[in-house]
Short mmCIF file of C-alpha atoms in Angstrom, two decimals:
data_model
loop_
_atom_site.label_atom_id
_atom_site.label_comp_id
_atom_site.label_asym_id
_atom_site.label_seq_id
_atom_site.Cartn_x
_atom_site.Cartn_y
_atom_site.Cartn_z
CA MET A 1 11.99 -18.46 -15.19
CA ARG A 2 8.65 -18.34 -13.41
CA VAL A 3 6.21 -15.65 -14.74
CA MET A 4 2.85 -14.15 -14.95
CA ILE A 5 1.46 -13.61 -18.19
CA GLN A 6 -1.10 -10.89 -18.51
CA LEU A 7 -3.86 -11.36 -21.27
CA ARG A 8 -6.42 -9.08 -22.58
CA PRO A 9 -9.15 -11.70 -23.74
CA SER A 10 -12.45 -11.11 -25.10
CA PRO A 11 -14.86 -9.09 -22.73
CA ASP A 12 -17.04 -12.03 -22.51
CA LEU A 13 -13.96 -14.20 -21.26
CA ALA A 14 -12.88 -11.62 -18.95
CA ALA A 15 -16.28 -11.22 -17.43
CA ALA A 16 -16.42 -15.02 -16.83
CA VAL A 17 -13.01 -15.10 -15.12
CA ALA A 18 -14.44 -12.29 -12.86
CA ASP A 19 -17.57 -14.27 -11.94
CA PRO A 20 -16.65 -16.42 -8.89
CA SER A 21 -19.52 -18.83 -9.86
CA SER A 22 -17.85 -19.45 -13.26
CA LYS A 23 -15.12 -22.14 -13.55
CA VAL A 24 -12.70 -20.84 -16.07
CA THR A 25 -9.44 -22.67 -16.72
CA THR A 26 -6.06 -21.62 -17.86
CA ALA A 27 -6.81 -23.70 -20.94
CA ASP A 28 -9.89 -21.75 -21.77
CA VAL A 29 -8.09 -18.32 -21.46
CA ALA A 30 -4.84 -19.26 -23.20
CA ALA A 31 -6.12 -21.11 -26.30
CA GLY A 32 -3.43 -21.21 -28.89
CA LEU A 33 -0.94 -19.08 -26.79
CA VAL A 34 1.45 -22.12 -26.08
CA ALA A 35 1.23 -23.67 -29.57
CA GLU A 36 2.33 -20.38 -30.98
CA LEU A 37 5.18 -19.49 -28.44
CA PRO A 38 7.34 -22.77 -28.05
CA GLY A 39 9.04 -22.87 -24.64
CA VAL A 40 6.08 -21.27 -22.83
CA GLU A 41 4.82 -23.73 -20.18
CA LEU A 42 1.51 -22.66 -18.45
CA ASP A 43 0.57 -23.96 -15.12
CA PRO A 44 -2.81 -25.62 -15.73
CA ALA A 45 -3.47 -25.84 -11.95
CA PHE A 46 -3.53 -21.99 -11.49
CA ALA A 47 -6.99 -20.60 -11.81
CA PRO A 48 -6.89 -17.42 -14.02
CA VAL A 49 -7.17 -14.12 -12.10
CA THR A 50 -8.73 -10.89 -13.31
CA VAL A 51 -6.49 -7.73 -12.94
CA PRO A 52 -8.20 -4.45 -12.73
CA ARG A 53 -7.10 -1.43 -14.88
CA PRO A 54 -5.90 1.81 -13.13
CA VAL A 55 -7.87 4.68 -14.31
CA PRO A 56 -6.81 8.21 -13.37
CA ARG A 57 -9.64 10.29 -12.07
CA ALA A 58 -8.64 13.50 -14.23
CA GLY A 59 -7.20 11.76 -17.20
CA GLY A 60 -3.68 11.23 -18.10
CA ASP A 61 -1.22 8.62 -16.89
CA PRO A 62 -2.56 6.36 -14.08
CA LEU A 63 1.15 5.86 -12.92
CA PRO A 64 2.67 6.43 -10.40
CA LEU A 65 0.25 4.97 -8.08
CA ASN A 66 0.45 7.74 -5.27
CA ARG A 67 -1.85 9.84 -7.61
CA PRO A 68 -5.67 9.87 -7.16
CA LEU A 69 -6.92 6.97 -9.43
CA ASP A 70 -9.89 4.77 -9.63
CA VAL A 71 -9.68 0.90 -10.89
CA SER A 72 -11.90 -0.72 -13.40
CA LEU A 73 -12.86 -4.29 -13.74
CA ALA A 74 -15.39 -3.65 -16.62
CA PRO A 75 -14.94 -6.38 -19.23
CA GLY A 76 -13.39 -3.83 -21.67
CA ASP A 77 -10.77 -2.67 -19.13
CA ALA A 78 -10.01 -5.93 -17.05
CA SER A 79 -7.04 -8.28 -17.93
CA VAL A 80 -6.44 -11.82 -17.12
CA LEU A 81 -3.38 -13.19 -15.31
CA LEU A 82 -2.03 -16.73 -15.86
CA ARG A 83 1.31 -18.14 -14.42
CA GLY A 84 3.95 -20.45 -15.91
CA THR A 85 7.59 -20.51 -17.09
CA ILE A 86 9.65 -19.29 -19.89
CA PRO A 87 13.14 -20.51 -20.75
CA ASP A 88 15.79 -18.87 -18.40
CA GLY A 89 18.05 -16.34 -20.18
CA GLU A 90 15.51 -15.68 -23.17
CA PRO A 91 13.85 -12.17 -23.22
CA ALA A 92 10.06 -12.04 -22.48
CA SER A 93 9.35 -9.63 -25.33
CA GLY A 94 8.70 -12.53 -27.81
CA VAL A 95 5.67 -13.30 -25.76
CA ALA A 96 4.67 -9.71 -25.14
CA LEU A 97 4.78 -9.04 -28.68
CA ARG A 98 1.26 -10.84 -29.14
CA PRO A 99 -1.47 -8.16 -29.36
CA ASP A 100 -3.53 -10.10 -26.87
CA VAL A 101 -0.44 -9.96 -24.33
CA VAL A 102 -0.61 -7.09 -21.93
CA GLY A 103 2.84 -7.88 -20.42
CA VAL A 104 5.12 -10.76 -19.10
CA PHE A 105 6.02 -10.06 -15.31
CA ALA A 106 8.29 -11.72 -12.87
CA ASP A 107 6.66 -14.26 -10.49
CA PRO A 108 9.36 -14.31 -7.61
CA VAL A 109 9.37 -16.43 -4.56
CA VAL A 110 7.80 -14.71 -1.37
CA GLU A 111 8.51 -15.76 1.95
CA PRO A 112 7.83 -14.80 5.69
CA SER A 113 10.03 -12.12 7.30
CA PRO A 114 12.06 -14.45 9.53
CA VAL A 115 11.80 -14.36 13.22
CA PRO A 116 15.24 -14.28 14.93
CA VAL A 117 15.98 -17.44 16.92
CA GLY A 118 17.17 -17.38 20.58
CA GLU A 119 16.55 -13.65 20.96
CA ALA A 120 15.59 -12.89 24.51
CA PRO A 121 12.26 -11.12 24.56
CA VAL A 122 12.11 -7.61 25.97
CA GLY A 123 8.87 -7.40 28.01
CA ASP A 124 5.68 -9.26 26.99
CA TRP A 125 2.46 -8.87 25.14
CA HIS A 126 0.66 -7.28 28.09
CA ASP A 127 3.35 -4.50 27.82
CA VAL A 128 2.39 -4.26 24.15
CA GLU A 129 -1.37 -4.07 25.46
CA ARG A 130 -0.48 -1.36 27.75
CA LEU A 131 1.56 0.79 25.33
CA LEU A 132 -1.22 0.46 22.82
CA GLY A 133 -3.74 1.71 25.32
CA VAL A 134 -6.04 -1.20 24.72
CA ALA A 135 -8.01 -0.55 27.74
CA GLY A 136 -8.53 3.14 26.46
CA LEU A 137 -9.25 1.88 23.10
CA HIS A 138 -11.91 -0.63 24.24
CA ALA A 139 -13.57 2.01 26.52
CA GLU A 140 -14.04 4.02 23.28
CA GLY A 141 -15.68 1.03 21.56
CA LEU A 142 -12.73 0.15 19.53
CA ASP A 143 -12.10 -3.50 19.74
CA GLY A 144 -12.28 -4.72 16.28
CA ALA A 145 -16.13 -5.82 16.31
CA GLY A 146 -17.40 -5.95 12.95
CA VAL A 147 -14.05 -5.82 11.28
CA ALA A 148 -12.58 -8.41 8.89
CA LEU A 149 -8.79 -8.98 9.59
CA ALA A 150 -7.03 -10.90 6.85
CA VAL A 151 -3.78 -12.60 8.04
CA LEU A 152 -1.79 -13.60 4.70
CA ASP A 153 0.80 -16.00 6.01
CA THR A 154 1.61 -19.61 6.73
CA GLY A 155 -1.93 -20.26 8.18
CA VAL A 156 -3.50 -19.74 11.57
CA ASN A 157 -3.96 -22.02 14.40
CA ALA A 158 -6.90 -20.35 16.37
CA ALA A 159 -7.17 -22.41 19.16
CA HIS A 160 -3.43 -21.80 20.08
CA ALA A 161 -4.11 -18.13 19.82
CA ALA A 162 -7.13 -18.33 21.97
CA ARG A 163 -5.26 -20.19 24.71
CA ARG A 164 -2.52 -17.65 24.76
CA LEU A 165 -4.78 -14.89 24.85
CA GLY A 166 -7.43 -16.28 27.35
CA ARG A 167 -10.43 -15.50 25.23
CA ALA A 168 -12.21 -16.74 22.11
CA VAL A 169 -10.91 -16.15 18.66
CA THR A 170 -13.31 -15.76 15.79
CA VAL A 171 -12.41 -17.28 12.44
CA ASP A 172 -14.68 -16.43 9.41
CA THR A 173 -14.47 -19.57 7.74
CA ALA A 174 -16.76 -18.58 4.97
CA ARG A 175 -14.34 -15.81 3.71
CA CYS A 176 -11.03 -17.69 4.38
CA TRP A 177 -9.06 -18.71 1.12
CA ARG A 178 -7.43 -21.71 -0.36
CA PRO A 179 -4.70 -21.76 -2.75
CA PRO A 180 -5.77 -21.74 -6.36
CA ASP A 181 -3.63 -24.71 -7.64
CA GLY A 182 -5.30 -27.47 -5.63
CA ARG A 183 -2.78 -27.77 -2.84
CA SER A 184 -3.94 -29.52 0.27
CA VAL A 185 -4.18 -27.08 3.19
CA PRO A 186 -5.81 -27.56 6.75
CA ALA A 187 -9.27 -26.27 7.42
CA PRO A 188 -9.51 -22.47 8.15
CA GLY A 189 -7.87 -21.60 11.74
CA GLU A 190 -6.43 -25.32 12.00
CA SER A 191 -3.07 -24.89 10.66
CA GLY A 192 0.04 -25.85 12.48
CA VAL A 193 1.31 -23.35 15.01
CA GLY A 194 3.86 -21.12 13.47
CA HIS A 195 4.54 -17.84 11.78
CA GLY A 196 0.93 -17.28 10.84
CA THR A 197 -0.30 -17.99 14.28
CA MET A 198 2.10 -15.47 15.69
CA CYS A 199 0.77 -12.76 13.42
CA ALA A 200 -3.00 -13.74 14.16
CA PHE A 201 -2.09 -13.57 17.83
CA ASP A 202 -0.24 -10.09 17.72
CA ALA A 203 -3.14 -8.52 15.56
CA LEU A 204 -5.65 -9.77 18.09
CA ILE A 205 -3.93 -7.98 20.97
CA ALA A 206 -5.46 -4.53 20.08
CA ALA A 207 -8.45 -5.99 18.23
CA PRO A 208 -9.89 -9.01 20.24
CA GLN A 209 -13.16 -8.92 18.61
CA ALA A 210 -12.04 -8.84 14.93
CA ALA A 211 -13.06 -11.79 12.69
CA LEU A 212 -9.94 -13.42 11.15
CA ILE A 213 -9.67 -14.39 7.64
CA ASP A 214 -7.10 -17.14 7.25
CA ILE A 215 -5.16 -16.79 4.16
CA PRO A 216 -2.42 -19.62 3.95
CA LEU A 217 -0.37 -17.95 1.30
CA LEU A 218 2.86 -19.54 2.29
CA PRO A 219 4.08 -22.89 3.43
CA PRO A 220 4.32 -23.75 7.19
CA VAL A 221 7.50 -22.95 9.04
CA LEU A 222 8.87 -25.28 11.62
CA PRO A 223 9.41 -24.08 15.17
CA PRO A 224 12.98 -23.21 15.88
CA ALA A 225 13.52 -26.00 18.48
CA LEU A 226 12.69 -28.61 15.86
CA SER A 227 14.63 -27.00 12.99
CA SER A 228 17.79 -26.78 15.28
CA THR A 229 17.36 -30.30 16.58
CA LEU A 230 17.08 -31.59 12.96
CA SER A 231 19.84 -29.36 11.88
CA SER A 232 22.22 -30.42 14.64
CA ALA A 233 21.52 -34.13 13.96
CA LEU A 234 22.74 -34.02 10.24
CA PRO A 235 26.15 -34.92 9.13
CA PRO A 236 28.20 -31.83 8.26
CA ALA A 237 29.07 -33.29 4.74
CA ARG A 238 25.32 -33.22 3.64
CA PRO A 239 24.14 -29.59 4.14
CA ASP A 240 21.11 -30.31 1.92
CA ALA A 241 19.96 -33.08 4.28
CA LEU A 242 17.79 -30.95 6.31
CA SER A 243 15.44 -30.05 3.30
CA HIS A 244 14.68 -33.71 2.95
CA ALA A 245 14.05 -34.15 6.61
CA LEU A 246 11.55 -31.41 7.10
CA PRO A 247 8.06 -32.69 7.33
CA GLY A 248 4.92 -31.68 5.50
CA GLY A 249 6.65 -29.40 2.96
CA ALA A 250 7.57 -27.00 5.89
CA VAL A 251 10.32 -24.22 5.75
CA SER A 252 13.05 -24.03 8.50
CA ALA A 253 12.53 -21.27 10.88
CA VAL A 254 16.24 -21.21 11.17
CA THR A 255 17.21 -20.88 7.63
CA GLY A 256 14.11 -20.24 5.94
CA GLY A 257 14.21 -23.17 3.34
CA PRO A 258 14.90 -25.05 1.28
CA LEU A 259 11.94 -27.38 0.78
CA PRO A 260 11.81 -31.15 0.16
CA GLY A 261 12.21 -32.46 -3.27
CA GLY A 262 13.45 -29.04 -4.61
CA ARG A 263 10.22 -27.26 -3.64
CA LEU A 264 10.16 -23.54 -3.26
CA PRO A 265 11.24 -22.04 0.01
CA GLY A 266 8.17 -19.86 0.25
CA GLY A 267 5.13 -19.12 -2.06
CA LEU A 268 4.79 -17.47 -5.34
CA LEU A 269 3.82 -13.90 -5.86
CA SER A 270 1.10 -15.22 -8.34
CA ASP A 271 -0.41 -16.69 -5.46
CA ALA A 272 -0.62 -13.36 -3.56
CA VAL A 273 -2.47 -11.80 -6.57
CA ALA A 274 -5.02 -14.64 -6.40
CA ALA A 275 -5.46 -14.20 -2.49
CA PHE A 276 -6.03 -10.32 -3.06
CA ALA A 277 -8.63 -11.07 -5.77
CA HIS A 278 -10.31 -13.21 -3.30
CA LEU A 279 -10.17 -10.30 -0.75
CA ARG A 280 -11.59 -8.06 -3.45
CA GLY A 281 -14.72 -10.24 -3.34
CA VAL A 282 -14.83 -10.05 0.33
CA LEU A 283 -14.86 -6.15 0.19
CA GLU A 284 -17.50 -6.12 -2.53
CA ALA A 285 -19.67 -8.21 -0.35
CA GLN A 286 -19.44 -5.95 2.61
CA PRO A 287 -22.20 -3.00 2.74
CA ALA A 288 -20.26 0.13 1.47
CA GLU A 289 -21.25 2.16 4.48
CA THR A 290 -19.71 -0.35 6.92
CA ARG A 291 -16.82 -1.51 4.85
CA ALA A 292 -13.97 -2.57 7.07
CA LEU A 293 -11.06 -4.87 6.01
CA VAL A 294 -7.57 -4.91 7.17
CA VAL A 295 -4.88 -6.94 5.47
CA SER A 296 -1.75 -8.09 7.48
CA ASN A 297 1.32 -9.25 5.46
CA SER A 298 4.29 -10.18 7.20
CA TRP A 299 6.13 -11.33 4.04
CA GLY A 300 7.60 -10.18 0.89
CA SER A 301 10.20 -10.74 -2.09
CA PHE A 302 13.41 -10.15 -0.31
CA SER A 303 15.81 -11.27 -2.99
CA PRO A 304 16.42 -9.93 -6.51
CA GLU A 305 16.62 -13.46 -7.63
CA GLY A 306 13.80 -14.62 -9.62
CA ASP A 307 12.91 -11.10 -10.70
CA PHE A 308 13.61 -9.09 -13.78
CA PRO A 309 16.21 -6.28 -13.25
CA ALA A 310 14.91 -2.94 -12.20
CA GLY A 311 13.87 -0.94 -15.31
CA HIS A 312 12.56 -3.95 -17.19
CA PRO A 313 8.99 -3.75 -17.90
CA GLY A 314 8.21 -7.20 -16.36
CA ASN A 315 10.17 -6.26 -12.91
CA TYR A 316 8.26 -6.60 -9.59
CA SER A 317 10.49 -4.90 -6.98
CA ASP A 318 10.58 -1.43 -8.54
CA ASN A 319 7.56 -1.53 -10.86
CA ALA A 320 4.23 0.13 -10.04
CA ALA A 321 2.71 -1.36 -13.07
CA HIS A 322 3.60 -5.08 -11.85
CA PRO A 323 0.03 -6.79 -11.49
CA PHE A 324 0.44 -7.51 -7.81
CA ASN A 325 1.37 -3.73 -7.19
CA LEU A 326 -2.02 -2.98 -9.22
CA MET A 327 -3.77 -5.36 -7.13
CA VAL A 328 -2.72 -3.52 -3.72
CA ALA A 329 -3.76 -0.23 -5.25
CA ALA A 330 -7.17 -1.63 -6.31
CA LEU A 331 -7.84 -2.99 -2.75
CA ASP A 332 -6.82 0.27 -1.22
CA ARG A 333 -9.24 2.06 -3.60
CA MET A 334 -11.95 -0.24 -2.57
CA GLY A 335 -11.64 0.65 1.20
CA ALA A 336 -9.17 -2.02 2.49
CA ASP A 337 -6.18 -1.14 4.74
CA VAL A 338 -3.08 -2.99 3.57
CA LEU A 339 -0.10 -3.15 5.83
CA PHE A 340 3.25 -4.77 5.11
CA ALA A 341 6.27 -5.65 7.23
CA ALA A 342 9.30 -3.59 6.21
CA GLY A 343 11.35 -6.70 6.28
CA ASP A 344 14.61 -7.48 7.77
CA ARG A 345 17.59 -5.97 6.15
CA GLY A 346 20.37 -7.84 4.56
CA ARG A 347 19.70 -11.35 5.92
CA GLU A 348 20.77 -14.10 3.67
CA ARG A 349 17.72 -15.67 1.97
CA PRO A 350 16.64 -19.32 1.93
CA GLY A 351 18.92 -21.68 -0.25
CA GLY A 352 21.78 -18.94 -0.24
CA ARG A 353 19.87 -16.42 -2.35
CA ARG A 354 21.34 -13.10 -2.00
CA PRO A 355 19.44 -10.16 -0.50
CA PHE A 356 19.04 -6.92 -2.07
CA PRO A 357 22.34 -5.02 -1.66
CA SER A 358 20.72 -1.81 -1.08
CA ARG A 359 17.07 -0.38 -0.41
CA PRO A 360 15.74 -3.76 0.92
CA ILE A 361 12.16 -2.44 1.20
CA ALA A 362 10.97 -3.61 -2.17
CA GLY A 363 7.84 -4.16 -4.16
CA ALA A 364 4.49 -3.88 -2.21
CA ASN A 365 6.41 -3.56 0.98
CA SER A 366 7.19 -0.15 -0.25
CA HIS A 367 3.78 0.61 -1.90
CA PRO A 368 2.48 4.08 -1.64
CA ARG A 369 -1.03 2.69 -0.83
CA ALA A 370 0.27 0.44 1.85
CA LEU A 371 1.55 1.00 5.45
CA SER A 372 5.02 -0.35 5.71
CA VAL A 373 5.79 -1.13 9.27
CA GLY A 374 9.28 -1.19 11.07
CA GLY A 375 9.95 -2.48 14.59
CA VAL A 376 10.80 -1.26 18.00
CA ASP A 377 10.88 -3.04 21.27
CA VAL A 378 8.70 -2.11 24.19
CA ASN A 379 11.42 0.21 25.43
CA GLY A 380 11.21 2.15 22.19
CA ALA A 381 14.54 0.88 20.88
CA ARG A 382 14.67 0.17 17.10
CA LEU A 383 15.13 -3.32 16.18
CA GLY A 384 18.61 -3.92 14.58
CA CYS A 385 17.26 -5.79 11.75
CA SER A 386 14.53 -3.78 10.94
CA SER A 387 14.97 -2.70 7.29
CA ARG A 388 15.85 0.95 6.57
CA GLY A 389 14.59 3.19 3.77
CA PRO A 390 14.32 4.51 1.27
CA GLY A 391 11.94 2.14 -0.41
CA ARG A 392 11.84 1.03 -3.94
CA LEU A 393 8.48 2.09 -5.05
CA THR A 394 8.18 4.92 -2.57
CA ALA A 395 11.28 6.71 -1.09
CA ARG A 396 9.71 7.57 2.39
CA LYS A 397 9.45 4.02 3.79
CA PRO A 398 8.93 2.54 6.48
CA ASP A 399 5.83 4.60 7.35
CA VAL A 400 5.83 3.98 11.08
CA CYS A 401 7.14 1.56 13.60
CA ALA A 402 5.13 -0.85 15.98
CA TYR A 403 6.18 -3.01 18.95
CA THR A 404 7.99 -6.31 18.55
CA ARG A 405 10.46 -8.57 20.19
CA PHE A 406 8.10 -9.37 23.08
CA ALA A 407 7.14 -12.61 24.86
CA GLY A 408 3.55 -13.17 23.19
CA SER A 409 2.20 -16.21 21.20
CA ARG A 410 4.86 -18.65 21.81
CA ALA A 411 4.30 -19.92 18.42
CA PHE A 412 8.08 -20.78 18.08
CA GLY A 413 8.36 -22.47 21.63
CA GLU A 414 8.57 -21.32 25.29
CA GLY A 415 11.05 -18.44 25.70
CA GLU A 416 11.06 -17.39 21.83
CA ALA A 417 9.99 -13.96 21.25
CA ASP A 418 7.37 -12.55 18.79
CA SER A 419 9.84 -10.63 17.02
CA GLY A 420 11.08 -8.99 13.79
CA THR A 421 8.98 -6.71 11.66
CA SER A 422 7.00 -9.92 11.15
CA ALA A 423 5.21 -8.97 14.47
CA ALA A 424 5.43 -5.44 14.23
CA ALA A 425 3.29 -5.28 11.19
CA PRO A 426 0.24 -7.27 12.64
CA VAL A 427 0.74 -5.36 16.02
CA ALA A 428 0.08 -2.18 13.85
CA ALA A 429 -2.71 -4.08 11.79
CA GLY A 430 -4.72 -4.86 15.06
CA LEU A 431 -4.60 -1.12 15.96
CA VAL A 432 -5.89 -0.24 12.51
CA ALA A 433 -8.64 -2.96 12.80
CA ALA A 434 -9.59 -1.37 16.39
CA VAL A 435 -10.03 2.08 14.73
CA ARG A 436 -12.24 0.59 12.16
CA THR A 437 -14.77 -0.62 14.74
CA ARG A 438 -16.35 2.81 14.57
CA TRP A 439 -14.54 4.45 11.69
CA PRO A 440 -15.25 2.22 8.49
CA ALA A 441 -13.82 3.23 5.16
CA SER A 442 -16.86 5.24 4.22
CA ARG A 443 -15.95 7.75 7.18
CA LEU A 444 -12.27 7.71 6.98
CA SER A 445 -10.60 6.43 3.97
CA PRO A 446 -7.44 4.22 3.97
CA ALA A 447 -5.33 7.08 2.61
CA GLN A 448 -6.79 9.38 5.38
CA LEU A 449 -6.11 6.63 8.05
CA ARG A 450 -2.57 6.21 6.92
CA ALA A 451 -1.91 10.01 6.94
CA LEU A 452 -3.43 9.91 10.46
CA LEU A 453 -1.06 7.17 11.67
CA ARG A 454 1.85 9.15 10.38
CA ARG A 455 0.94 12.63 11.66
CA THR A 456 0.20 11.21 15.24
CA ALA A 457 3.25 8.84 15.39
CA GLU A 458 5.57 9.60 18.15
CA ASP A 459 8.70 10.99 16.48
CA ARG A 460 11.96 9.06 17.33
CA SER A 461 14.28 11.56 15.80
CA GLU A 462 14.78 15.15 15.80
CA VAL A 463 14.10 15.66 12.07
CA GLY A 464 10.55 14.26 11.57
CA PHE A 465 10.56 11.51 8.92
CA ASP A 466 13.62 9.39 8.83
CA TYR A 467 14.56 6.06 7.24
CA ASP A 468 15.23 4.26 10.48
CA TYR A 469 11.60 4.93 12.22
CA GLY A 470 9.64 6.58 9.45
CA TYR A 471 7.38 9.05 10.98
CA GLY A 472 7.81 7.45 14.30
CA THR A 473 6.19 4.80 16.68
CA VAL A 474 2.37 4.39 16.56
CA ASP A 475 0.61 6.55 19.09
CA PRO A 476 -3.00 5.11 19.88
CA GLY A 477 -3.79 8.00 22.31
CA ALA A 478 -2.93 10.51 19.63
CA ILE A 479 -4.91 8.63 17.14
CA VAL A 480 -8.15 8.60 19.47
CA ALA A 481 -7.66 12.36 20.30
CA ALA A 482 -7.48 13.26 16.64
CA LEU A 483 -10.42 11.14 15.71
CA ASP A 484 -12.54 12.75 18.64
CA ARG A 485 -11.76 16.11 17.21
CA ARG A 486 -12.63 14.95 13.67
CA SER A 487 -15.93 13.65 14.92
CA ARG A 488 -16.73 16.91 16.94
CA SER A 489 -15.97 18.95 13.82
CA ALA A 490 -18.32 16.72 11.49
CA ALA A 491 -20.97 17.21 14.12
#
């Protein structure tokens, strides 16, 4: 079983891991751990990551994470995360009994929320532009200028996005990220056209001046046309043959996996921990008074397989104390806006892995300090596959809905829609990035902005919040009006 092992090393070693100029290896941190724990295999290619400690502001228990808290990376507080495997079927308690082990946590597969294939678009991206009131936003100076927009996905092809948008796209190459295990990935902004490019395009509809931070967390996804061509060319007796035909370690956009040579049908959650640690550094480098980082995530852990069961201390899906959920809370506390796609309810996962039987909005996709986004088309109709709440970490999920199923990036071919909550989340992220142009975290905290998005959303039911639409569809006009009132009050 793949796991993350959270250690509490000496303060000096923890400080060295936190220092980006220091090259600390797994072997440096785990000296003696494997020898004393037979069966544990650590991944030597994974660079150790520091995990902050949540600190409640008024004392007491720092969990649940929806209470006010601070986070500490002081050497005496920070822990260090490694990844590896333990034997299937054996409890993790043997590892966790060591005094220097904080815990052993699941490291499940994470993957893009699939984009439905062959679904006719409803409207196009100019309709989305109109519904978001982009002209009005830009008239108010809200266009994403000076805002960092991180897209954690399969990688971005900036040239394709620029061609489709008809304008230049900025990639902040100095702040982009590469996987910590030495995998070869294209240069920032030069990935193949696919899921990540769709997400970047959709985010830039409202925030064309934002600077993209390309975070290729996941393996590339093949366009549906190529996936379908390969699939139809294979003999029925060899259902696994597609996995060996896919080039470059790509995931099928039709089925979502599996990969050649038994590779994973996605990334690992530990990679997301490393990516969020990198983004923590991006935030720290921004001046506090103008801090603005929006983090768009159209992926998740959509199956209980590879996770410990709910209630187990190492579980991810329902556990606020899991290291990645702590990283989300830390990034929010530092001033980042974190958005996650709500997901696509009940779809079979790659390789036949079973989906959650209920409450599919799990883990960070249901985090109290992240905005969970469902999907509606440009006519306001809810997307049938958009996951319903309640969420697992927080019941009231999704928070809001944004637009999807429109003709936009053409990342999956002519006639294919930007669809699923995979498109809705970056559309909402672009709106958030536009707001951040003049309202950095120093003026409006991430928690305050989430509350504003919920309060101003156009209610799609007669009861206020519901598990289909959350608080409703994002309403940019109402957001701008509320911000104008806030600005006048402050003056």
